[in-house]
Amino acid sequence: MPDKLEFQLSIYPDPVLRKVAAPVEAFDDDLAATVAAMFDRMYASSGVGLAAPQVGLGRRILVLNPTGEPADELALVNVSIVDRSGPEVSFEEGCLSFPGIYADVRRPERCKVQAFSVTGEPIEREFDDFTSRIVQHEYDHLEGVLLVDRMSPADKQRHKAALEELVERYRDGLRRTSAPQRR
Ligand code: ZN
């Protein structure tokens, strides 16, 4: 048995978060293992949704669970949003790639998606309220669009120090992993 797949979160400003994700081509065991490990990461991080770029994978996969109940678990592969409708509503969003940062984001209330299940069956579904919010947020990740792009200029200013700290932490991480160890 190979080791169980385990993912770490990609945190802003990791460049993987800015790439447009590519379609999944094979609905195979690797995909199933990837999706399972994405759910593990999402639950372990107390999230309600996670997109593949957030675990360093440039693939059009997202997982969500708006309630935490097993029956509400949903994985969407090669997902596209084919319609958005309803009034624009403002709601405070967080993001596992922006720890500690929350900001109001305006989005249409409903969305309709076409996607495939992890085993390749076509899915067509409409979402509203909180689930629609999660789907639209996670879908943004597949297009390289982030919470920081969606927040108002006032919120961006309010979170300036926190965002700069994330940038600093990311650079520190790069230095630690790329520099030769010295004592
Ligand atoms: Zn996010």
Coordinates of N, CA, C and O and ligand atoms in Angstrom, one line a residue:
M1 N 0.8 -1.2 0.0 CA 0.0 0.0 0.0 C 0.9 1.3 0.0 O 1.8 1.4 0.8
P2 N 0.6 2.2 -0.9 CA 1.4 3.4 -0.9 C 0.9 4.2 0.3 O -0.2 4.0 0.9
D3 N 1.7 5.2 0.8 CA 1.4 6.0 1.9 C 0.1 6.8 1.5 O -0.1 7.2 0.3
K4 N -0.7 7.1 2.5 CA -1.9 7.9 2.3 C -1.5 9.3 1.9 O -0.6 9.9 2.4
L5 N -2.2 9.8 0.9 CA -2.0 11.1 0.4 C -2.3 12.2 1.4 O -3.4 12.1 2.0
E6 N -1.4 13.1 1.6 CA -1.7 14.1 2.6 C -1.3 15.5 2.0 O -0.2 15.6 1.5
F7 N -2.2 16.4 2.1 CA -1.9 17.8 1.5 C -1.7 18.8 2.6 O -2.3 18.8 3.6
Q8 N -0.8 19.8 2.3 CA -0.7 21.0 3.0 C -1.4 22.1 2.3 O -1.5 22.1 1.1
L9 N -1.8 23.1 3.0 CA -2.4 24.3 2.4 C -1.4 25.2 1.7 O -0.3 25.4 2.3
S10 N -1.8 25.7 0.6 CA -1.0 26.7 -0.1 C -1.6 28.1 0.4 O -2.7 28.3 0.3
I11 N -0.7 28.9 1.0 CA -1.1 30.1 1.6 C -0.7 31.3 0.7 O 0.4 31.3 0.1
Y12 N -1.5 32.3 0.6 CA -1.2 33.5 -0.1 C 0.1 34.1 0.4 O 0.4 34.0 1.6
P13 N 1.0 34.5 -0.5 CA 0.9 34.7 -1.9 C 1.5 33.6 -2.8 O 2.1 33.9 -3.8
D14 N 1.4 32.4 -2.4 CA 1.9 31.3 -3.1 C 1.5 31.4 -4.6 O 0.3 31.5 -4.9
P15 N 2.4 31.4 -5.6 CA 2.0 31.7 -7.0 C 1.1 30.6 -7.5 O 0.4 30.9 -8.5
V16 N 1.0 29.4 -6.9 CA 0.1 28.4 -7.5 C -1.3 28.9 -7.4 O -2.2 28.5 -8.2
L17 N -1.6 29.7 -6.4 CA -3.0 30.3 -6.3 C -3.4 31.2 -7.4 O -4.6 31.5 -7.5
R18 N -2.4 31.7 -8.2 CA -2.7 32.6 -9.2 C -2.9 31.9 -10.6 O -3.2 32.6 -11.6
K19 N -2.5 30.7 -10.7 CA -2.6 30.0 -12.0 C -4.0 29.5 -12.3 O -4.8 29.1 -11.4
V20 N -4.4 29.6 -13.5 CA -5.7 29.1 -14.0 C -5.5 27.5 -14.0 O -4.6 27.0 -14.6
A21 N -6.4 26.8 -13.3 CA -6.3 25.4 -13.2 C -6.7 24.7 -14.5 O -7.6 25.2 -15.2
A22 N -6.1 23.6 -14.8 CA -6.3 22.8 -16.0 C -7.3 21.7 -15.7 O -7.4 21.2 -14.6
P23 N -8.1 21.3 -16.8 CA -9.0 20.2 -16.6 C -8.4 18.9 -16.2 O -7.2 18.6 -16.5
V24 N -9.1 18.1 -15.4 CA -8.8 16.8 -15.1 C -9.0 15.9 -16.3 O -10.0 16.0 -17.0
E25 N -8.1 15.0 -16.6 CA -8.2 14.2 -17.8 C -8.6 12.7 -17.5 O -9.3 12.1 -18.3
A26 N -8.2 12.2 -16.4 CA -8.5 10.8 -16.1 C -9.3 10.7 -14.8 O -8.9 11.3 -13.7
F27 N -10.4 10.0 -14.9 CA -11.2 9.8 -13.7 C -10.8 8.5 -13.1 O -11.5 7.5 -13.2
D28 N -9.7 8.5 -12.5 CA -9.0 7.2 -12.0 C -8.8 7.2 -10.5 O -9.3 8.0 -9.8
D29 N -8.1 6.2 -10.1 CA -7.8 6.0 -8.6 C -7.1 7.2 -8.1 O -7.3 7.6 -6.9
D30 N -6.2 7.8 -8.9 CA -5.4 9.0 -8.4 C -6.4 10.1 -8.1 O -6.2 10.8 -7.1
L31 N -7.3 10.3 -9.0 CA -8.3 11.4 -8.8 C -9.1 11.1 -7.5 O -9.3 12.0 -6.7
A32 N -9.5 9.9 -7.3 CA -10.3 9.5 -6.1 C -9.5 9.8 -4.8 O -10.0 10.4 -3.8
A33 N -8.2 9.4 -4.9 CA -7.3 9.6 -3.7 C -7.1 11.1 -3.5 O -7.0 11.6 -2.3
T34 N -7.0 11.9 -4.6 CA -6.8 13.3 -4.5 C -8.0 14.0 -3.8 O -7.8 14.8 -2.9
V35 N -9.2 13.6 -4.3 CA -10.4 14.2 -3.7 C -10.5 13.8 -2.2 O -10.9 14.7 -1.4
A36 N -10.2 12.6 -1.9 CA -10.3 12.1 -0.5 C -9.4 12.9 0.4 O -9.7 13.4 1.5
A37 N -8.2 13.1 -0.1 CA -7.2 13.9 0.6 C -7.6 15.4 0.7 O -7.2 16.0 1.7
M38 N -8.2 15.9 -0.3 CA -8.7 17.3 -0.2 C -9.8 17.4 0.9 O -9.8 18.4 1.6
F39 N -10.7 16.4 0.9 CA -11.7 16.5 2.0 C -11.0 16.4 3.4 O -11.4 17.2 4.3
D40 N -10.0 15.5 3.5 CA -9.3 15.4 4.8 C -8.7 16.7 5.2 O -8.8 17.2 6.3
R41 N -8.1 17.4 4.2 CA -7.4 18.7 4.5 C -8.5 19.7 4.9 O -8.3 20.5 5.8
M42 N -9.6 19.7 4.1 CA -10.6 20.7 4.4 C -11.2 20.6 5.8 O -11.3 21.5 6.5
Y43 N -11.5 19.3 6.2 CA -12.1 19.1 7.5 C -11.1 19.4 8.6 O -11.4 20.0 9.6
A44 N -9.8 19.0 8.4 CA -8.8 19.2 9.4 C -8.5 20.7 9.6 O -8.1 21.1 10.7
S45 N -8.8 21.5 8.6 CA -8.6 22.9 8.7 C -9.9 23.7 9.0 O -10.0 24.9 8.9
S46 N -11.0 22.9 9.3 CA -12.3 23.5 9.7 C -12.9 24.3 8.5 O -13.5 25.4 8.8
G47 N -12.6 23.9 7.3 CA -13.1 24.7 6.2 C -14.5 24.1 5.7 O -14.8 22.9 6.0
V48 N -15.2 24.9 4.9 CA -16.4 24.4 4.3 C -16.2 24.1 2.8 O -17.1 23.6 2.1
G49 N -15.1 24.5 2.2 CA -14.8 24.3 0.8 C -13.3 24.4 0.6 O -12.6 25.0 1.4
L50 N -12.9 23.7 -0.5 CA -11.4 23.8 -0.8 C -11.3 23.5 -2.3 O -11.9 22.6 -2.9
A51 N -10.4 24.3 -2.9 CA -10.1 24.1 -4.4 C -8.7 23.5 -4.5 O -7.8 23.8 -3.7
A52 N -8.5 22.7 -5.6 CA -7.2 22.0 -5.7 C -6.0 23.0 -5.7 O -5.0 22.6 -5.1
P53 N -6.1 24.2 -6.3 CA -4.9 25.0 -6.2 C -4.5 25.3 -4.8 O -3.3 25.6 -4.5
Q54 N -5.4 25.3 -3.8 CA -5.1 25.5 -2.4 C -4.3 24.4 -1.8 O -3.8 24.6 -0.7
V55 N -4.2 23.3 -2.5 CA -3.2 22.3 -2.0 C -2.1 22.0 -3.0 O -1.5 21.0 -3.1
G56 N -1.9 23.1 -3.9 CA -0.8 23.1 -4.8 C -1.0 22.4 -6.1 O -0.1 22.1 -6.9
L57 N -2.3 22.0 -6.4 CA -2.6 21.3 -7.6 C -3.4 22.2 -8.6 O -4.5 22.6 -8.3
G58 N -2.8 22.4 -9.7 CA -3.5 23.2 -10.7 C -4.5 22.4 -11.5 O -4.4 22.2 -12.7
R59 N -5.5 21.9 -10.8 CA -6.5 21.1 -11.5 C -7.9 21.6 -11.1 O -8.1 22.1 -10.0
R60 N -8.9 21.4 -12.0 CA -10.2 22.0 -11.8 C -11.0 21.0 -11.0 O -12.0 20.4 -11.4
I61 N -10.7 21.0 -9.7 CA -11.4 20.1 -8.7 C -11.7 21.0 -7.5 O -10.9 21.8 -7.0
L62 N -13.0 20.9 -7.0 CA -13.3 21.5 -5.8 C -14.1 20.6 -4.9 O -14.9 19.8 -5.4
V63 N -14.0 20.8 -3.6 CA -14.7 20.0 -2.7 C -15.4 20.9 -1.7 O -14.9 22.0 -1.4
L64 N -16.6 20.6 -1.2 CA -17.3 21.4 -0.3 C -18.2 20.6 0.6 O -18.6 19.5 0.2
N65 N -18.5 21.2 1.7 CA -19.5 20.6 2.6 C -20.0 21.8 3.5 O -19.4 22.1 4.5
P66 N -21.2 22.3 3.1 CA -21.7 23.5 3.8 C -22.1 23.2 5.2 O -22.2 24.1 6.0
T67 N -22.5 22.0 5.6 CA -23.0 21.7 6.9 C -22.0 20.8 7.8 O -22.2 20.8 9.0
G68 N -21.1 20.1 7.1 CA -20.3 19.2 7.8 C -20.9 17.8 8.0 O -20.3 16.8 8.4
E69 N -22.2 17.6 7.6 CA -22.9 16.3 7.5 C -22.4 15.5 6.4 O -22.3 16.1 5.3
P70 N -22.1 14.2 6.6 CA -21.5 13.4 5.5 C -22.4 13.5 4.2 O -21.9 13.5 3.1
A71 N -23.7 13.5 4.4 CA -24.6 13.6 3.2 C -24.5 14.8 2.4 O -24.9 14.8 1.2
D72 N -23.9 15.9 2.9 CA -23.8 17.1 2.2 C -22.4 17.3 1.5 O -22.1 18.4 0.9
E73 N -21.6 16.3 1.6 CA -20.3 16.3 1.0 C -20.4 16.3 -0.6 O -21.2 15.6 -1.1
L74 N -19.7 17.2 -1.2 CA -19.8 17.3 -2.7 C -18.5 17.6 -3.3 O -17.7 18.5 -2.8
A75 N -18.1 16.8 -4.3 CA -16.9 17.0 -5.1 C -17.3 17.4 -6.5 O -18.1 16.7 -7.1
L76 N -16.7 18.4 -7.0 CA -17.1 18.9 -8.4 C -15.8 18.9 -9.2 O -14.8 19.6 -8.9
V77 N -15.7 18.1 -10.3 CA -14.5 18.0 -11.1 C -14.8 18.6 -12.5 O -15.9 18.5 -13.0
N78 N -13.9 19.4 -13.0 CA -14.0 20.1 -14.3 C -15.3 21.0 -14.2 O -16.1 21.0 -15.2
V79 N -15.5 21.6 -13.2 CA -16.7 22.4 -12.9 C -16.7 23.7 -13.7 O -15.6 24.4 -13.8
S80 N -17.8 24.0 -14.3 CA -18.0 25.4 -14.8 C -19.3 26.0 -14.3 O -20.3 25.2 -14.1
I81 N -19.3 27.3 -14.0 CA -20.5 27.9 -13.6 C -21.2 28.4 -14.9 O -20.6 29.2 -15.6
V82 N -22.4 27.9 -15.2 CA -23.0 28.2 -16.4 C -24.1 29.3 -16.3 O -24.5 29.9 -17.3
D83 N -24.4 29.6 -15.1 CA -25.4 30.7 -14.9 C -25.2 31.3 -13.4 O -25.0 30.5 -12.5
R84 N -25.4 32.6 -13.3 CA -25.4 33.2 -12.0 C -26.7 34.1 -12.0 O -26.9 34.8 -13.0
S85 N -27.5 34.0 -10.9 CA -28.7 34.8 -10.9 C -29.1 35.2 -9.5 O -28.4 34.9 -8.5
G86 N -30.1 36.0 -9.5 CA -30.6 36.5 -8.2 C -29.9 37.8 -7.8 O -29.0 38.2 -8.5
P87 N -30.3 38.4 -6.8 CA -29.7 39.7 -6.4 C -28.3 39.5 -5.9 O -27.9 38.4 -5.4
E88 N -27.5 40.5 -6.0 CA -26.1 40.5 -5.4 C -26.2 40.6 -3.9 O -26.9 41.5 -3.4
V89 N -25.6 39.7 -3.2 CA -25.7 39.8 -1.8 C -24.3 39.8 -1.2 O -23.3 39.3 -1.8
S90 N -24.2 40.5 -0.1 CA -22.9 40.7 0.5 C -22.8 39.8 1.7 O -23.8 39.6 2.5
F91 N -21.7 39.1 1.9 CA -21.5 38.1 2.9 C -20.0 38.0 3.3 O -19.2 38.2 2.5
E92 N -19.8 37.9 4.6 CA -18.4 37.8 5.0 C -17.8 36.5 4.7 O -18.3 35.4 5.1
E93 N -16.7 36.5 3.9 CA -16.0 35.3 3.5 C -14.6 35.2 4.2 O -14.0 36.2 4.4
G94 N -14.3 34.0 4.5 CA -12.9 33.7 4.9 C -12.3 32.7 3.8 O -13.0 32.3 2.9
C95 N -11.0 32.4 3.9 CA -10.4 31.5 3.0 C -9.2 30.8 3.7 O -8.5 31.5 4.4
L96 N -9.1 29.5 3.5 CA -8.1 28.8 4.1 C -6.7 29.3 3.7 O -5.7 29.0 4.4
S97 N -6.6 29.9 2.5 CA -5.3 30.4 2.0 C -5.0 31.8 2.5 O -4.0 32.4 2.2
F98 N -6.0 32.4 3.3 CA -5.8 33.7 3.9 C -6.1 33.6 5.4 O -7.1 34.2 5.9
P99 N -5.3 32.8 6.2 CA -5.7 32.6 7.6 C -5.9 33.9 8.4 O -5.1 34.8 8.3
G100 N -7.0 34.0 9.1 CA -7.3 35.1 9.9 C -7.9 36.3 9.2 O -8.1 37.3 9.9
I101 N -8.1 36.2 7.9 CA -8.6 37.4 7.2 C -10.0 37.1 6.7 O -10.3 36.1 6.1
Y102 N -10.9 38.0 7.0 CA -12.3 37.9 6.7 C -12.8 39.2 6.0 O -12.4 40.3 6.5
A103 N -13.6 39.1 5.0 CA -14.0 40.3 4.3 C -15.3 40.1 3.6 O -15.6 39.0 3.1
D104 N -16.2 41.1 3.6 CA -17.4 41.1 2.9 C -17.2 41.0 1.4 O -16.4 41.8 0.8
V105 N -17.9 40.1 0.7 CA -17.8 40.0 -0.7 C -19.2 39.9 -1.3 O -20.1 39.3 -0.8
R106 N -19.4 40.7 -2.4 CA -20.7 40.7 -3.1 C -20.7 39.6 -4.2 O -19.8 39.6 -5.0
R107 N -21.8 38.8 -4.2 CA -21.9 37.8 -5.2 C -23.4 37.6 -5.5 O -24.2 37.7 -4.6
P108 N -23.7 37.1 -6.8 CA -25.1 36.8 -7.0 C -25.5 35.6 -6.1 O -24.7 34.8 -5.7
E109 N -26.8 35.7 -5.7 CA -27.3 34.7 -4.7 C -27.3 33.3 -5.2 O -27.1 32.4 -4.4
R110 N -27.6 33.1 -6.5 CA -27.7 31.7 -7.0 C -26.6 31.4 -8.1 O -26.2 32.3 -8.8
C111 N -26.3 30.2 -8.3 CA -25.5 29.8 -9.4 C -25.8 28.4 -9.9 O -26.4 27.6 -9.1
K112 N -25.6 28.1 -11.1 CA -25.8 26.8 -11.7 C -24.5 26.3 -12.3 O -23.8 27.0 -13.0
V113 N -24.2 25.0 -12.0 CA -22.9 24.5 -12.4 C -23.2 23.2 -13.3 O -24.1 22.5 -13.1
Q114 N -22.2 23.0 -14.1 CA -22.0 21.7 -14.8 C -20.7 21.2 -14.4 O -19.7 22.0 -14.3
A115 N -20.6 19.9 -14.1 CA -19.4 19.4 -13.6 C -19.4 17.8 -13.8 O -20.4 17.3 -14.4
F116 N -18.4 17.2 -13.3 CA -18.4 15.7 -13.3 C -18.1 15.3 -11.8 O -17.4 15.9 -11.1
S117 N -18.7 14.1 -11.5 CA -18.4 13.5 -10.2 C -17.0 12.9 -10.3 O -16.4 12.8 -11.4
V118 N -16.5 12.4 -9.2 CA -15.2 11.9 -9.1 C -15.1 10.6 -10.0 O -14.0 10.2 -10.4
T119 N -16.2 10.0 -10.2 CA -16.2 8.8 -11.1 C -16.6 9.1 -12.5 O -16.8 8.2 -13.4
G120 N -16.7 10.4 -12.8 CA -16.9 10.8 -14.2 C -18.4 11.0 -14.7 O -18.7 11.2 -15.8
E121 N -19.3 10.9 -13.7 CA -20.7 11.1 -14.1 C -21.0 12.6 -14.2 O -20.6 13.3 -13.3
P122 N -21.8 13.0 -15.2 CA -22.1 14.4 -15.3 C -23.0 14.9 -14.2 O -23.9 14.1 -13.7
I123 N -22.7 16.1 -13.7 CA -23.5 16.7 -12.7 C -24.0 18.0 -13.2 O -23.3 18.8 -13.8
E124 N -25.3 18.3 -13.0 CA -25.8 19.6 -13.3 C -26.7 20.0 -12.1 O -27.6 19.3 -11.7
R125 N -26.3 21.1 -11.4 CA -27.0 21.5 -10.2 C -27.1 23.0 -10.0 O -26.2 23.7 -10.5
E126 N -28.1 23.4 -9.3 CA -28.3 24.8 -8.9 C -28.1 24.9 -7.4 O -28.5 24.1 -6.7
F127 N -27.4 26.0 -7.0 CA -27.2 26.2 -5.6 C -27.7 27.6 -5.3 O -27.7 28.5 -6.1
D128 N -28.1 27.8 -4.0 CA -28.4 29.1 -3.5 C -27.8 29.3 -2.2 O -27.1 28.4 -1.6
D129 N -27.9 30.5 -1.7 CA -27.5 30.9 -0.3 C -26.0 30.5 -0.1 O -25.2 30.7 -0.9
F130 N -25.8 29.9 1.1 CA -24.5 29.6 1.6 C -23.7 28.7 0.6 O -22.5 28.9 0.3
T131 N -24.4 27.6 0.1 CA -23.7 26.7 -0.8 C -23.3 27.4 -2.1 O -22.2 27.1 -2.6
S132 N -24.2 28.2 -2.6 CA -23.8 29.0 -3.8 C -22.6 29.9 -3.6 O -21.7 30.0 -4.4
R133 N -22.6 30.4 -2.4 CA -21.5 31.3 -2.0 C -20.2 30.5 -2.0 O -19.1 30.9 -2.5
I134 N -20.2 29.3 -1.4 CA -19.0 28.4 -1.3 C -18.6 28.1 -2.8 O -17.4 28.2 -3.1
V135 N -19.5 27.6 -3.6 CA -19.2 27.2 -4.9 C -18.5 28.4 -5.7 O -17.5 28.2 -6.4
Q136 N -19.1 29.6 -5.6 CA -18.5 30.7 -6.3 C -17.2 31.1 -5.8 O -16.3 31.4 -6.6
H137 N -17.0 31.0 -4.5 CA -15.7 31.3 -3.9 C -14.6 30.3 -4.4 O -13.5 30.7 -4.9
E138 N -15.0 29.0 -4.3 CA -14.0 28.0 -4.7 C -13.8 28.0 -6.2 O -12.6 27.8 -6.7
Y139 N -14.8 28.3 -7.0 CA -14.6 28.4 -8.4 C -13.6 29.5 -8.8 O -12.8 29.3 -9.7
D140 N -13.7 30.6 -8.1 CA -12.7 31.7 -8.3 C -11.3 31.1 -8.2 O -10.4 31.5 -9.0
H141 N -11.0 30.2 -7.2 CA -9.7 29.7 -7.1 C -9.2 29.0 -8.4 O -8.0 29.0 -8.7
L142 N -10.1 28.4 -9.1 CA -9.8 27.6 -10.3 C -9.3 28.6 -11.4 O -8.7 28.3 -12.3
E143 N -9.8 29.9 -11.3 CA -9.5 30.9 -12.2 C -8.3 31.8 -11.7 O -8.0 32.8 -12.3
G144 N -7.8 31.5 -10.6 CA -6.7 32.3 -10.0 C -7.1 33.5 -9.4 O -6.3 34.5 -9.1
V145 N -8.4 33.6 -9.1 CA -9.0 34.8 -8.4 C -9.1 34.6 -6.9 O -9.6 33.5 -6.5
L146 N -8.7 35.6 -6.1 CA -8.6 35.3 -4.7 C -9.4 36.4 -3.9 O -9.8 37.4 -4.4
L147 N -9.6 36.0 -2.6 CA -10.3 36.9 -1.7 C -9.8 38.3 -1.8 O -10.6 39.3 -1.8
V148 N -8.5 38.5 -1.8 CA -8.0 39.8 -1.8 C -8.4 40.6 -3.1 O -8.5 41.9 -3.0
D149 N -8.7 39.9 -4.1 CA -9.2 40.6 -5.4 C -10.7 41.0 -5.2 O -11.1 41.9 -6.0
R150 N -11.4 40.4 -4.4 CA -12.8 40.6 -4.3 C -13.2 41.6 -3.1 O -14.3 41.9 -3.0
M151 N -12.2 41.9 -2.3 CA -12.6 42.8 -1.2 C -12.6 44.2 -1.6 O -12.0 44.6 -2.6
S152 N -13.3 45.0 -0.8 CA -13.5 46.4 -1.1 C -12.1 47.1 -0.8 O -11.3 46.6 0.0
P153 N -11.9 48.3 -1.5 CA -10.6 49.0 -1.1 C -10.5 49.3 0.4 O -9.4 49.2 0.9
A154 N -11.6 49.5 1.0 CA -11.6 49.8 2.5 C -11.1 48.6 3.2 O -10.3 48.7 4.2
D155 N -11.6 47.4 2.9 CA -11.2 46.2 3.5 C -9.7 45.8 3.2 O -9.0 45.3 4.1
K156 N -9.3 46.1 2.0 CA -7.9 45.9 1.6 C -7.0 46.7 2.5 O -6.0 46.2 2.9
Q157 N -7.4 47.9 2.7 CA -6.7 48.8 3.6 C -6.7 48.3 5.1 O -5.6 48.3 5.7
R158 N -7.8 47.9 5.5 CA -8.0 47.4 6.9 C -7.1 46.2 7.1 O -6.6 45.9 8.2
H159 N -7.0 45.3 6.0 CA -6.2 44.1 6.2 C -4.8 44.2 5.7 O -4.1 43.2 5.5
K160 N -4.3 45.5 5.4 CA -3.0 45.7 4.8 C -1.9 45.0 5.6 O -1.1 44.2 5.0
A161 N -1.9 45.2 6.9 CA -0.8 44.7 7.7 C -0.9 43.2 7.7 O 0.2 42.5 7.6
A162 N -2.1 42.6 7.8 CA -2.2 41.1 7.9 C -1.7 40.5 6.6 O -1.1 39.5 6.5
L163 N -2.1 41.2 5.4 CA -1.7 40.7 4.1 C -0.2 40.7 4.0 O 0.5 39.8 3.5
E164 N 0.4 41.9 4.4 CA 1.9 42.0 4.4 C 2.5 40.9 5.2 O 3.6 40.4 4.8
E165 N 1.9 40.6 6.3 CA 2.5 39.6 7.2 C 2.5 38.2 6.5 O 3.5 37.4 6.6
L166 N 1.4 37.9 5.8 CA 1.4 36.7 5.0 C 2.5 36.6 4.0 O 3.1 35.6 3.8
V167 N 2.7 37.8 3.3 CA 3.8 37.8 2.3 C 5.1 37.6 2.9 O 5.9 36.8 2.4
E168 N 5.3 38.2 4.1 CA 6.6 38.0 4.8 C 6.8 36.6 5.2 O 7.9 36.0 5.1
R169 N 5.7 36.0 5.7 CA 5.8 34.6 6.2 C 6.1 33.6 5.0 O 6.8 32.7 5.1
Y170 N 5.5 33.9 3.9 CA 5.7 33.1 2.7 C 7.2 33.2 2.3 O 7.8 32.2 2.0
R171 N 7.7 34.4 2.3 CA 9.1 34.6 1.9 C 10.1 33.9 2.9 O 11.0 33.3 2.5
D172 N 9.7 34.0 4.2 CA 10.5 33.3 5.2 C 10.5 31.8 4.9 O 11.6 31.1 5.0
G173 N 9.4 31.2 4.5 CA 9.2 29.8 4.2 C 10.1 29.4 3.0 O 10.8 28.4 3.0
L174 N 10.1 30.3 2.0 CA 11.0 30.0 0.8 C 12.4 30.0 1.2 O 13.2 29.2 0.8
R175 N 12.8 31.0 2.0 CA 14.2 31.1 2.5 C 14.6 29.8 3.2 O 15.7 29.3 3.0
R176 N 13.7 29.4 4.1 CA 14.0 28.2 4.9 C 14.2 26.9 4.0 O 15.0 26.1 4.3
T177 N 13.3 26.8 3.0 CA 13.4 25.6 2.2 C 14.5 25.7 1.1 O 14.9 24.6 0.7
S178 N 14.9 26.9 0.7 CA 15.8 26.9 -0.4 C 17.2 27.2 0.0 O 18.2 26.8 -0.6
A179 N 17.4 27.9 1.2 CA 18.8 28.2 1.6 C 19.4 27.0 2.2 O 18.8 26.2 2.9
P180 N 20.8 26.9 2.0 CA 21.5 25.8 2.6 C 21.5 26.0 4.2 O 21.5 27.1 4.6
Q181 N 21.3 24.9 4.9 CA 21.3 25.1 6.4 C 22.7 25.5 6.9 O 23.7 24.9 6.4
R182 N 22.7 26.5 7.7 CA 23.9 27.0 8.2 C 23.8 27.2 9.7 O 22.8 27.6 10.2
R183 N 24.9 27.0 10.4 CA 24.8 27.2 11.9 C 26.0 28.1 12.3 O 27.1 27.9 11.8
Ligands
ZN1 ZN -10.6 30.4 -0.7

